Coordinates of C-alpha atoms in Angstrom, one line a residue:
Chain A
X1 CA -45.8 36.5 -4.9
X2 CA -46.5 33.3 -2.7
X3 CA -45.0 31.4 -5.5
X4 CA -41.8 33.1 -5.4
X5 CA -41.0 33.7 -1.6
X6 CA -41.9 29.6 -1.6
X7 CA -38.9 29.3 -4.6
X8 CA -36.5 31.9 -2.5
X9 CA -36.4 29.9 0.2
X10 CA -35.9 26.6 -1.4
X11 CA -32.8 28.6 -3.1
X12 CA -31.7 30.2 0.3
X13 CA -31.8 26.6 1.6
X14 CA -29.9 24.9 -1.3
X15 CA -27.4 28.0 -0.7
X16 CA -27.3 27.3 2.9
X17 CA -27.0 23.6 2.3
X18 CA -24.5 23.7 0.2
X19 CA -21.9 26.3 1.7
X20 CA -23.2 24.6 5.0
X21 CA -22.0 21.2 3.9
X22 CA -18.7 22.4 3.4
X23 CA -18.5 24.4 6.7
X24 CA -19.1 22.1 9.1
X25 CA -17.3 19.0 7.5
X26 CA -13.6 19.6 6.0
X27 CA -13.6 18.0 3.0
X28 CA -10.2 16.5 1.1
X29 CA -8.9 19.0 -0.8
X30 CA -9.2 18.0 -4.2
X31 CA -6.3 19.6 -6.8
X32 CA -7.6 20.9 -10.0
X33 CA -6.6 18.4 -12.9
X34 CA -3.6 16.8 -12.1
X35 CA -2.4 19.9 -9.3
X36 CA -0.8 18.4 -6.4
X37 CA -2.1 20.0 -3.3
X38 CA 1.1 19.9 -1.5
X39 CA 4.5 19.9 -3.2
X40 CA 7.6 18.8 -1.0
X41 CA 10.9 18.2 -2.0
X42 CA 13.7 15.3 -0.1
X43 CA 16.6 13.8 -0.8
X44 CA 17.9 10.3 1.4
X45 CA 20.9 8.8 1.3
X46 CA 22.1 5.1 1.3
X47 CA 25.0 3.6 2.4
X48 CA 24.5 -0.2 2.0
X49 CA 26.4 -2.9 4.2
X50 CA 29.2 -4.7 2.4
X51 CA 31.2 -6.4 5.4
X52 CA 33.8 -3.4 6.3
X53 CA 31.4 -0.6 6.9
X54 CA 29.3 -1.5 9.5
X55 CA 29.6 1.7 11.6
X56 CA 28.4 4.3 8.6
X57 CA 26.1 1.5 6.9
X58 CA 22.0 2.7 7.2
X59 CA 21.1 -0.5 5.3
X60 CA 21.7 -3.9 5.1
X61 CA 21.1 -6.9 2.5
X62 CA 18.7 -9.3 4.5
X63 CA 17.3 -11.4 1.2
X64 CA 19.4 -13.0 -1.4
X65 CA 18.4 -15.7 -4.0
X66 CA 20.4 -19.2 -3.8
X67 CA 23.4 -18.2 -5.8
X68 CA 23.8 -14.8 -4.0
X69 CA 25.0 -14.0 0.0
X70 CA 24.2 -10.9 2.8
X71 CA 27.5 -9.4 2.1
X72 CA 28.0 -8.5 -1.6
X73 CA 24.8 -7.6 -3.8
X74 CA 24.2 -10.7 -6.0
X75 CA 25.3 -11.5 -10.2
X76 CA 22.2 -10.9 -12.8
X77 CA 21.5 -7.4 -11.5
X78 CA 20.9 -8.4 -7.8
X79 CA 18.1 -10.1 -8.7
X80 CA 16.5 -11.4 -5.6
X81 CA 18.3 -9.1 -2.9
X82 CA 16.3 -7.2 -0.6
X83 CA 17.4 -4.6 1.2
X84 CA 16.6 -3.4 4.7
X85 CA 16.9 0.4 4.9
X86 CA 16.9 3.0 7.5
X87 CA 18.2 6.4 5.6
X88 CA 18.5 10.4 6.5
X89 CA 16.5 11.9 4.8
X90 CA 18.2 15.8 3.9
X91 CA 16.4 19.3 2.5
X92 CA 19.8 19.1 0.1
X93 CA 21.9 16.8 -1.6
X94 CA 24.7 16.6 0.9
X95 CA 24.6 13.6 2.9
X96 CA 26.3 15.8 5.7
X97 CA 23.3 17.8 6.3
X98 CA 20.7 18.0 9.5
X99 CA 18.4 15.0 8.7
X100 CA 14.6 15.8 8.9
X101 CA 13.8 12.7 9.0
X102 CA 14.5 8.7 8.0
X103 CA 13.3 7.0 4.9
X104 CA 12.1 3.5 6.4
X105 CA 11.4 0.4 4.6
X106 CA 13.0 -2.1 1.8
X107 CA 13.6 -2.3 -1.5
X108 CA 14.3 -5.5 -3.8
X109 CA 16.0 -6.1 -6.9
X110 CA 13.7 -7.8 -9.4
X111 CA 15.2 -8.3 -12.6
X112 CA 17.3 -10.8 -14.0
X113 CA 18.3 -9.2 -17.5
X114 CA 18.7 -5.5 -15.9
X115 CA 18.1 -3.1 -13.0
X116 CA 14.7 -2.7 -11.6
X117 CA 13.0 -2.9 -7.9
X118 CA 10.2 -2.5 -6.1
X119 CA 10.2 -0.6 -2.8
X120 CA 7.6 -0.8 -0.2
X121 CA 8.8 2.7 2.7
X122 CA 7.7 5.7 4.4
X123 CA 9.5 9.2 5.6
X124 CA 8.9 9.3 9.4
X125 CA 9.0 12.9 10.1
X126 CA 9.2 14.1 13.7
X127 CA 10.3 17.1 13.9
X128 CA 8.9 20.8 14.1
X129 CA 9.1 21.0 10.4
X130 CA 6.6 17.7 9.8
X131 CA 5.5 15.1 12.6
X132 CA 4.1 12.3 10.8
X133 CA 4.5 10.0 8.1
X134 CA 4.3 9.2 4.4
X135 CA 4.6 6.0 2.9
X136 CA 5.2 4.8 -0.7
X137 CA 5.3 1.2 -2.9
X138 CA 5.6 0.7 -6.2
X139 CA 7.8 -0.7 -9.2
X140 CA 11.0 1.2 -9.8
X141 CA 12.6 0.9 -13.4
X142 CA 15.4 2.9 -12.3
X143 CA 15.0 5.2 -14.7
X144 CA 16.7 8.7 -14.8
X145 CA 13.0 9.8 -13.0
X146 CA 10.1 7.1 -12.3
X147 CA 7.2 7.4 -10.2
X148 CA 5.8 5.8 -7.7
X149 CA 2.7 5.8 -5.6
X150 CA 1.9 7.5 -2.1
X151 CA -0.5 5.0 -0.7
X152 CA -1.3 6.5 2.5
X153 CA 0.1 9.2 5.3
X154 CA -0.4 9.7 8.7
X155 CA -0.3 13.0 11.3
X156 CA 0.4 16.2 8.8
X157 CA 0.4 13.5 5.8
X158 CA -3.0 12.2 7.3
X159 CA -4.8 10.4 4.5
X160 CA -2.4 11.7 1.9
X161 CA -2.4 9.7 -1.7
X162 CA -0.2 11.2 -4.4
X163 CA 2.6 10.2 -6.7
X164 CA 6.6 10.5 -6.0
X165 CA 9.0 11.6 -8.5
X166 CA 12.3 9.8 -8.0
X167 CA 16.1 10.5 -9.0
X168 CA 19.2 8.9 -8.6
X169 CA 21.0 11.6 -8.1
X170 CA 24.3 9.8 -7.5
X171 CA 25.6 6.3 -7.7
X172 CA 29.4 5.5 -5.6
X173 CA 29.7 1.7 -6.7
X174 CA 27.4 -0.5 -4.9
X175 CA 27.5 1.7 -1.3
X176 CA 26.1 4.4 -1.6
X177 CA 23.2 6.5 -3.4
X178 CA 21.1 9.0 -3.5
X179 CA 17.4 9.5 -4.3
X180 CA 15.7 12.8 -5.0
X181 CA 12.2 12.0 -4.0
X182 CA 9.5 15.0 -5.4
X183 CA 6.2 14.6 -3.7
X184 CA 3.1 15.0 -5.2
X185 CA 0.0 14.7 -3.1
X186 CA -3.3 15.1 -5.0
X187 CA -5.6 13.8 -1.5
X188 CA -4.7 16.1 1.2
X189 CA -7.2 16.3 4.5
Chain B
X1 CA -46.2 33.7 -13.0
X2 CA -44.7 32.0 -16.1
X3 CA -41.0 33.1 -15.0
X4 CA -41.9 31.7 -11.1
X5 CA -42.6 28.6 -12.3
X6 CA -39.6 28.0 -14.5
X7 CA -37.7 29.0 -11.6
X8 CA -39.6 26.5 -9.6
X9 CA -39.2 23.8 -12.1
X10 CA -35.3 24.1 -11.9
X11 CA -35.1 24.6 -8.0
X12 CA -37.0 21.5 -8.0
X13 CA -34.6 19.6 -10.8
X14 CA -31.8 20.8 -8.7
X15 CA -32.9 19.4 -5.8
X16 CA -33.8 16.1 -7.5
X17 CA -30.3 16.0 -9.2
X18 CA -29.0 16.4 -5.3
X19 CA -30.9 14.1 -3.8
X20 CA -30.8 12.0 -6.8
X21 CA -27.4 11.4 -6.9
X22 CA -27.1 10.1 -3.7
X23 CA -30.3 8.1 -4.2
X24 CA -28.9 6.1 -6.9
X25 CA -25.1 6.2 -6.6
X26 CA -23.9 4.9 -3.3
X27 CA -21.3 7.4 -3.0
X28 CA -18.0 7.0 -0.3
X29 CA -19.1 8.2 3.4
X30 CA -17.0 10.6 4.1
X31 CA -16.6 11.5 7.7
X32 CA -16.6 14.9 9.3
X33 CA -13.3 16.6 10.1
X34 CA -11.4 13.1 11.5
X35 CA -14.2 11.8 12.4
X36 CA -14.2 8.0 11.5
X37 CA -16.7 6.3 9.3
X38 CA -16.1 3.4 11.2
X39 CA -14.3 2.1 14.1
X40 CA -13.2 -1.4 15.8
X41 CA -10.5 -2.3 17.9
X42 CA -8.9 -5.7 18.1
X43 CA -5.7 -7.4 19.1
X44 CA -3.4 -9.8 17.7
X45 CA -0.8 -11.9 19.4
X46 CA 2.6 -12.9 17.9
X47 CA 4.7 -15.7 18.7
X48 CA 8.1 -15.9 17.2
X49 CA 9.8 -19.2 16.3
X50 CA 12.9 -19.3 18.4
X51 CA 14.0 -23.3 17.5
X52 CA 12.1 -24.2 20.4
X53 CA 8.4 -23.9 19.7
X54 CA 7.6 -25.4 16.3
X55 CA 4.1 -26.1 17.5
X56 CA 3.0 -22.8 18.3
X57 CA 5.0 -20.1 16.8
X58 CA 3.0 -17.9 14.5
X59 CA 5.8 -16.5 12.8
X60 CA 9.1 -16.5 11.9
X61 CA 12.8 -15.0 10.6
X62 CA 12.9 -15.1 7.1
X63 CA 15.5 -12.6 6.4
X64 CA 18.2 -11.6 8.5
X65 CA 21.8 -9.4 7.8
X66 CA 25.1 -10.7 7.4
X67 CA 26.2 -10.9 10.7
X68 CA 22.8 -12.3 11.9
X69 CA 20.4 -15.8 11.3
X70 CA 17.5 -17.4 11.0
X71 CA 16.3 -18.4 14.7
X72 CA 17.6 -15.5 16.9
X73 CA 16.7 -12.1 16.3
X74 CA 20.0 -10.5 15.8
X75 CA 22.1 -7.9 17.2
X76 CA 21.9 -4.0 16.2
X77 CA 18.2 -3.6 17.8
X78 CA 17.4 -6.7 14.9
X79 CA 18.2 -4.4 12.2
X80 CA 18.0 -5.9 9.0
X81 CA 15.4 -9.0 10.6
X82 CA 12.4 -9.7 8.4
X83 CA 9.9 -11.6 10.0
X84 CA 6.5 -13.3 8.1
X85 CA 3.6 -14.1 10.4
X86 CA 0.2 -15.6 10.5
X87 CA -0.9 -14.1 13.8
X88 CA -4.7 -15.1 15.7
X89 CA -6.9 -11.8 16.3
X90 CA -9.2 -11.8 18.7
X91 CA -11.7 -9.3 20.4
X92 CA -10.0 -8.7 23.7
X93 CA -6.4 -9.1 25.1
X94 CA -6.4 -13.2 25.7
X95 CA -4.5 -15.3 24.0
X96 CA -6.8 -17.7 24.6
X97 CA -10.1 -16.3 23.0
X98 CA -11.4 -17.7 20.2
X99 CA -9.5 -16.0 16.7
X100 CA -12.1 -13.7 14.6
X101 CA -9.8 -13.4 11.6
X102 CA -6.0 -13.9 11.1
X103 CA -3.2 -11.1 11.1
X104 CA -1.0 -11.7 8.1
X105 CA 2.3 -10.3 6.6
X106 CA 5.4 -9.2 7.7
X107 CA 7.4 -6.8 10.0
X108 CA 11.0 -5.7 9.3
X109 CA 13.7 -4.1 12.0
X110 CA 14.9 -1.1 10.2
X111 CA 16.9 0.6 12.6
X112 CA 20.7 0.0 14.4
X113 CA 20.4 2.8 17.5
X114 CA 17.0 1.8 18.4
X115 CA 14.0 0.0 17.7
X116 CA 12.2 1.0 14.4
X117 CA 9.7 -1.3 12.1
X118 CA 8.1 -1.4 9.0
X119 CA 5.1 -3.3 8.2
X120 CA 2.7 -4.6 5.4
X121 CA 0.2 -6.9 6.3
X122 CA -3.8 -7.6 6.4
X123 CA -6.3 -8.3 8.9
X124 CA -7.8 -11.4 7.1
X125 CA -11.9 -12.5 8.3
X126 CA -13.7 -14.9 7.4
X127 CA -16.8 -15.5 9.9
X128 CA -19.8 -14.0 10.6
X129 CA -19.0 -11.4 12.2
X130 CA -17.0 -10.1 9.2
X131 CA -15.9 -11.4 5.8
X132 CA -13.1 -9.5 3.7
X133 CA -9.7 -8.1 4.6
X134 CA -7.9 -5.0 5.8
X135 CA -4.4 -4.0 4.5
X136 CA -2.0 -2.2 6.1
X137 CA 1.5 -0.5 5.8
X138 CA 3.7 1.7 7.1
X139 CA 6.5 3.0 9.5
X140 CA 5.9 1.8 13.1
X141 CA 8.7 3.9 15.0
X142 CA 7.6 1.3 18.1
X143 CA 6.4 4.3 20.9
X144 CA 3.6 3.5 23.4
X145 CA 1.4 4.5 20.7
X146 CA 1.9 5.3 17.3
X147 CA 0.2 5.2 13.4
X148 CA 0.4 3.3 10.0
X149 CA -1.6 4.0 7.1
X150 CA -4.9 1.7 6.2
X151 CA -4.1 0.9 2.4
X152 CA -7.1 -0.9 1.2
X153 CA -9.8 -3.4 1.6
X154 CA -11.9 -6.2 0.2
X155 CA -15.0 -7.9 1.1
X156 CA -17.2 -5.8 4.3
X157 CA -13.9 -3.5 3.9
X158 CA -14.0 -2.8 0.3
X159 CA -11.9 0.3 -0.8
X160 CA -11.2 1.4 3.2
X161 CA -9.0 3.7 3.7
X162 CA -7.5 4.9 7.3
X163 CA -5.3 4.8 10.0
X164 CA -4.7 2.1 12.7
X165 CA -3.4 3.2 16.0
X166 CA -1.2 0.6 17.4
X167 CA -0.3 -0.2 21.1
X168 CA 2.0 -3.1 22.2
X169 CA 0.5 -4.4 25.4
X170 CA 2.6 -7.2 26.5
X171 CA 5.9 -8.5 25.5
X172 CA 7.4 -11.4 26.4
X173 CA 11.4 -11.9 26.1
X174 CA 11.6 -11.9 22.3
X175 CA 9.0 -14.8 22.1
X176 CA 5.5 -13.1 22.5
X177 CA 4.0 -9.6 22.0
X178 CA 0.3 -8.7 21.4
X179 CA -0.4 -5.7 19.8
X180 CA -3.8 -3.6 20.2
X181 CA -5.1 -2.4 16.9
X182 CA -7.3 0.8 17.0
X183 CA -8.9 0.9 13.4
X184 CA -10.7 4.3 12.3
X185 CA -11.5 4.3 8.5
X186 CA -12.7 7.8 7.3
X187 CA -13.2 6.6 3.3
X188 CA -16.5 3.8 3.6
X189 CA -17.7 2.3 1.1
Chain C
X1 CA -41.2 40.6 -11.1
X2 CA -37.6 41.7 -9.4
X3 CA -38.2 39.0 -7.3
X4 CA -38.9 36.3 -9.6
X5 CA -35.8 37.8 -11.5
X6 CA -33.5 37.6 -8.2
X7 CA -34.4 34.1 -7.7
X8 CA -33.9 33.2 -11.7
X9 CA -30.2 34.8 -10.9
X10 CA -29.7 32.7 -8.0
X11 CA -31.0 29.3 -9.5
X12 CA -28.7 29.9 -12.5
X13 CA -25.7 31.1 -10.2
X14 CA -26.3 27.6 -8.7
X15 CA -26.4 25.7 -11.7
X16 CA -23.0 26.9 -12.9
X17 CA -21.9 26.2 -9.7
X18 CA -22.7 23.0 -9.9
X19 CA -21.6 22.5 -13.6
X20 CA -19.3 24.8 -13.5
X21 CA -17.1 23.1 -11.0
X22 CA -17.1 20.2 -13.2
X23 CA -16.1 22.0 -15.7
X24 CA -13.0 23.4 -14.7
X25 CA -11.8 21.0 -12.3
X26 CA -11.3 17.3 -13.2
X27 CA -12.6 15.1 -10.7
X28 CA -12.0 11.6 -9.9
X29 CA -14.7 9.5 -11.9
X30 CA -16.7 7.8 -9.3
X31 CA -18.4 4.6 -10.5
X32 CA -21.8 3.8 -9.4
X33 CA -22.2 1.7 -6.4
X34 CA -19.6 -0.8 -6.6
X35 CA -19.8 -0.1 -10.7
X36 CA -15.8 -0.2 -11.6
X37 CA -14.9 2.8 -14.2
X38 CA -12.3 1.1 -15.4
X39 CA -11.6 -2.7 -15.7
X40 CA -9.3 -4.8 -17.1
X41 CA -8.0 -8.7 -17.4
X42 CA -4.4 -9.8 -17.7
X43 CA -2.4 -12.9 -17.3
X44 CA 1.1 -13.4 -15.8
X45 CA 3.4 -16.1 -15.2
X46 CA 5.3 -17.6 -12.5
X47 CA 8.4 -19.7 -12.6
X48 CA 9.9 -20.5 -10.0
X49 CA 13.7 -21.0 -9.8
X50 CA 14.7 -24.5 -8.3
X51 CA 18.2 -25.2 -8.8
X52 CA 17.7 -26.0 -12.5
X53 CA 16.1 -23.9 -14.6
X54 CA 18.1 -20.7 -14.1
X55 CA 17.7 -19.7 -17.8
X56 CA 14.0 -19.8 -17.7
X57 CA 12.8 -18.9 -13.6
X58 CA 11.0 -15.5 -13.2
X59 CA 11.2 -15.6 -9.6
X60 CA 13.6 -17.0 -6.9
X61 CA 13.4 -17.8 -3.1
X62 CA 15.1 -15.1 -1.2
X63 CA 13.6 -15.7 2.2
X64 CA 13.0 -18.9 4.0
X65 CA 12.5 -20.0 7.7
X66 CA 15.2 -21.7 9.6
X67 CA 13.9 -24.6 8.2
X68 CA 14.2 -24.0 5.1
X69 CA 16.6 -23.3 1.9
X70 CA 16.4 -20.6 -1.1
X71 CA 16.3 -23.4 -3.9
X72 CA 13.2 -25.7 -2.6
X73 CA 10.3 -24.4 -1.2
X74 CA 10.2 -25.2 2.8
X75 CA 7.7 -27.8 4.4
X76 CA 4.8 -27.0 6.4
X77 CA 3.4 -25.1 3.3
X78 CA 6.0 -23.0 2.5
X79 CA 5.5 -21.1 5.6
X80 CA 8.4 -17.7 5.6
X81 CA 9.4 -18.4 2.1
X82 CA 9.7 -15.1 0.7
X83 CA 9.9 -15.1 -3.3
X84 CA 11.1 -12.1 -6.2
X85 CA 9.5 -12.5 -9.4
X86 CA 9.5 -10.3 -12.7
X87 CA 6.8 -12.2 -14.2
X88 CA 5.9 -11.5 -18.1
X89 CA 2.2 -10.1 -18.2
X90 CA -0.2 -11.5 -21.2
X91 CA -3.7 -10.8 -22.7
X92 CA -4.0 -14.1 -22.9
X93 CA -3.5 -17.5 -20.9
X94 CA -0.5 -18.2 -22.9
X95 CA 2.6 -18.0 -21.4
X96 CA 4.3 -17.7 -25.3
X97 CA 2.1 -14.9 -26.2
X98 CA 4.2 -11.3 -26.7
X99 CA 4.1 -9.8 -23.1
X100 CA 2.4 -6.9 -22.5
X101 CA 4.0 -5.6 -19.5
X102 CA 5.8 -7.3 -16.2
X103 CA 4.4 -8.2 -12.8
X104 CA 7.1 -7.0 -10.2
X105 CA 7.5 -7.5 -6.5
X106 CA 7.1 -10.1 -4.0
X107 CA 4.6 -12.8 -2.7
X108 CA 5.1 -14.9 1.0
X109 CA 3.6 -17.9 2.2
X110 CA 2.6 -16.9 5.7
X111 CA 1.2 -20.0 6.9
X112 CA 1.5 -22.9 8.2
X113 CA -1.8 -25.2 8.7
X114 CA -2.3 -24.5 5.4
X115 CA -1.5 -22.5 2.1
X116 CA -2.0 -18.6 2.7
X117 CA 0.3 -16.0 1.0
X118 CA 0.7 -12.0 1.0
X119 CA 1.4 -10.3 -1.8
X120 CA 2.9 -6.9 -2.9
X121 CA 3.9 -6.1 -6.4
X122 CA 3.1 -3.9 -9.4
X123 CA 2.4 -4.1 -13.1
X124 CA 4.4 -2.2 -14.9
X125 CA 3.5 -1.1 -18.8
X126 CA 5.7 0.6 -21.0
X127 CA 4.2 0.2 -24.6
X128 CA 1.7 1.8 -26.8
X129 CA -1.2 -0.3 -25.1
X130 CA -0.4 1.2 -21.8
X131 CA 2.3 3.2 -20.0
X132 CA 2.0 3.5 -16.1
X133 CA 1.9 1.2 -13.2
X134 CA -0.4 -0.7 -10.8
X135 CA 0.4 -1.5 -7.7
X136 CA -1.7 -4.0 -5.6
X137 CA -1.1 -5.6 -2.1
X138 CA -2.8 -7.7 0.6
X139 CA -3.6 -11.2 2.0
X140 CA -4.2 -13.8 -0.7
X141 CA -5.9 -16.9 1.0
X142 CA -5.3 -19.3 -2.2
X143 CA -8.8 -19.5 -2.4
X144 CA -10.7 -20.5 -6.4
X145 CA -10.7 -16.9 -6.4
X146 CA -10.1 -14.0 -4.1
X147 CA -9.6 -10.1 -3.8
X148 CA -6.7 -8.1 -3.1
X149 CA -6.3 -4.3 -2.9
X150 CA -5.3 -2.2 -5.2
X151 CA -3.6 0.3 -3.5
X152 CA -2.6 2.9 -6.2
X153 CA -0.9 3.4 -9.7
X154 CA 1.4 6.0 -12.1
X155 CA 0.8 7.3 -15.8
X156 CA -2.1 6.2 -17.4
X157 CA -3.5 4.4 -13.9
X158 CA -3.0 8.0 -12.3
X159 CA -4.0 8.1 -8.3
X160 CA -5.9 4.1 -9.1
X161 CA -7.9 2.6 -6.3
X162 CA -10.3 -0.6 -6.8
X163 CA -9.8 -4.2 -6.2
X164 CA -8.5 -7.1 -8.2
X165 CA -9.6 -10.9 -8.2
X166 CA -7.2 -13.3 -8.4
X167 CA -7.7 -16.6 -9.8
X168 CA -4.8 -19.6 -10.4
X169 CA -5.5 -21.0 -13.9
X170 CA -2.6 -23.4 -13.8
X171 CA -0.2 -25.1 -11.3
X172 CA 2.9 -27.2 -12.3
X173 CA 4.3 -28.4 -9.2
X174 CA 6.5 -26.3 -7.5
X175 CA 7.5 -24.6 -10.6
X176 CA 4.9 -23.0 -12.8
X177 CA 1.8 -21.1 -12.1
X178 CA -0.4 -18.3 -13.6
X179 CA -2.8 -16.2 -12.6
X180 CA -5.6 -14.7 -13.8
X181 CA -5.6 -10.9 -12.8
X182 CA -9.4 -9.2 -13.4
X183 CA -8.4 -5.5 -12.6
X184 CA -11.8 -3.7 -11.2
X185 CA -10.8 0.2 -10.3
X186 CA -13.5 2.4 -8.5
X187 CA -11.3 5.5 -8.8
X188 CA -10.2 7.2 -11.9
X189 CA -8.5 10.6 -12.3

């Protein structure tokens, strides 16, 4: 009888400890396998310098290799451009929308023989809909959809880690485009 | 008495698996709600090659739009400006104190209404005091205060992850600015 | 006897707790301490584009200080040169062998006392050995060898963390190196 009370409170306490554990410290939400724990979906739009559009541009060649200038994206698939970028972001596809926020950051052409970049950006969110940010890197082989890492967030996206779906969902010459940008987050806090 | 001690004998294996596990795995700290797992401050001073100060300019233009160059920060808020520095951290605010480490990467002006950056860079140490890196990236939207994202680590800061609070303390012209770096990790290794 | 039975119920609730929520959920694999659960050792190659070799370069200079130019790399160690590459990944340390997959992104020289660089790219796979990318970043001091970040990763490197040590296996001038990439990841989905 002794015996037993002894092994009910060992039980009660492994109970307590572990329900207590999880009470008093909040824990990363962890998705089941491969379930985002928070789902968002963004579009931005870019409208790159070319030398007559500097009142609508939001981004601007700042990199070029040897054989290539700031004005006009360089031969062998812009290869060594990088781009500055300061974008709306939109909740649709229409560039005329409210912005929620701006889609910060650079990308880079870095392929001679075709199209691919790498991007290093956030969203900066400040808004009543999100305050905060999320930012992303990765290789881009500007596929129809690619993905690309979520390396870290800050204020709602505190901590976040995840994966980003992307989409060109239009391409007007070499002005403007648009991205459809699917978040995944698998680390939320 | 049999069944009481097979119940004893796995309350006693679970609590050996539990304390086990942490016995022999070194498992991530993870903080309590926001609490950090660790916690330093430093600062870092920047001073921008202008033509002028060759000697002791710790950084300098590397990228810059069309309509802008290689020794002035250019017009626009410095949109499009991409700037690489090698930066001295130190413990408190002076200029003059002896380095701890070195601040290295670059910052980009991503905006043309206002001031916005972006940045990806490490705090790189190599003393006694500490020995391994911290990387960071992220939208700095260049308030009093504001967050980027701790990325990764090596060395004393293997696998961190976190957020740095950043404060710009002084400026000077567009020659000198020292920023204060408020470091809270909440994934320890 | 009922009591013995309750605390039988409870131990075994417990262990399919415990097991249980292994069972349904997939959790990251998390190595012992500092154990990778995943590693890996690749080779990729570097050369740089200096006027001549247009046909062959798998990077250019697309940034550079006021100093400097975007076909030879500027004095006082390359400080603010900024270079593209789309370096062939190997298995090997031949630079003939069939590529495997493609380092992608940028490295800087960020110093100028001496050789230091920061680096942000991915490797990007796309065959029946691997399909997915890597994405690393951080401060490279040029040391023998040396540990960046890796910061996270797509496809079959799903959600990657860990660390990777660089070493330079060959130098040819300003033209031709390659590095030795031993790929250490501490978090597996």
């Amino acid at each position: 009888m002794g015996a037993t009370r002894v092994t009910e409170t060992l039980v009660l306490s492994l109970l307590l400890l572990l329900s207590g554990s999880s009470a008093t410290q909040r824990k990363k939400t962890r998705a089941a396998p491969r379930m985002p724990c928070k789902q968002m979906v963004f579009y931005f739009h870019d409208i790159l310098y070319n030398g007559e559009n500097a009142k609508n541009a939001t981004s601007a060649i700042v990199g070029a290799p040897a054989w290539g200038n700031r004005t006009i994206l360089a031969g062998q698939n812009h290869f060594g451009n990088v781009v500055v970028f300061d974008d709306p972001i939109t909740l649709d596809n229409n560039l005329l929308s409210i912005p929620v926020g701006r889609a910060q950051g650079f990308y880079l052409y870095d392929r001679k023989d075709y199209f691919t970049a790498w991007l290093g950006f956030s969203f900066f969110f400040n808004s009543t809909l999100h305050r905060g940010s999320i930012t992303f890197a990765g290789a881009d082989p500007l596929n129809k959809t690619r993905d690309i890492s979520v390396i870290g967030g800050t204020g709602d996206f505190f901590m976040a880690r995840g994966i980003a779906t992307l989409m060109t969902e239009a391409v007007e010459g070499d002005v403007y485009f648009r991205l459809q940008v699917y978040i995944k987050l698998f680390e939320c806090w």
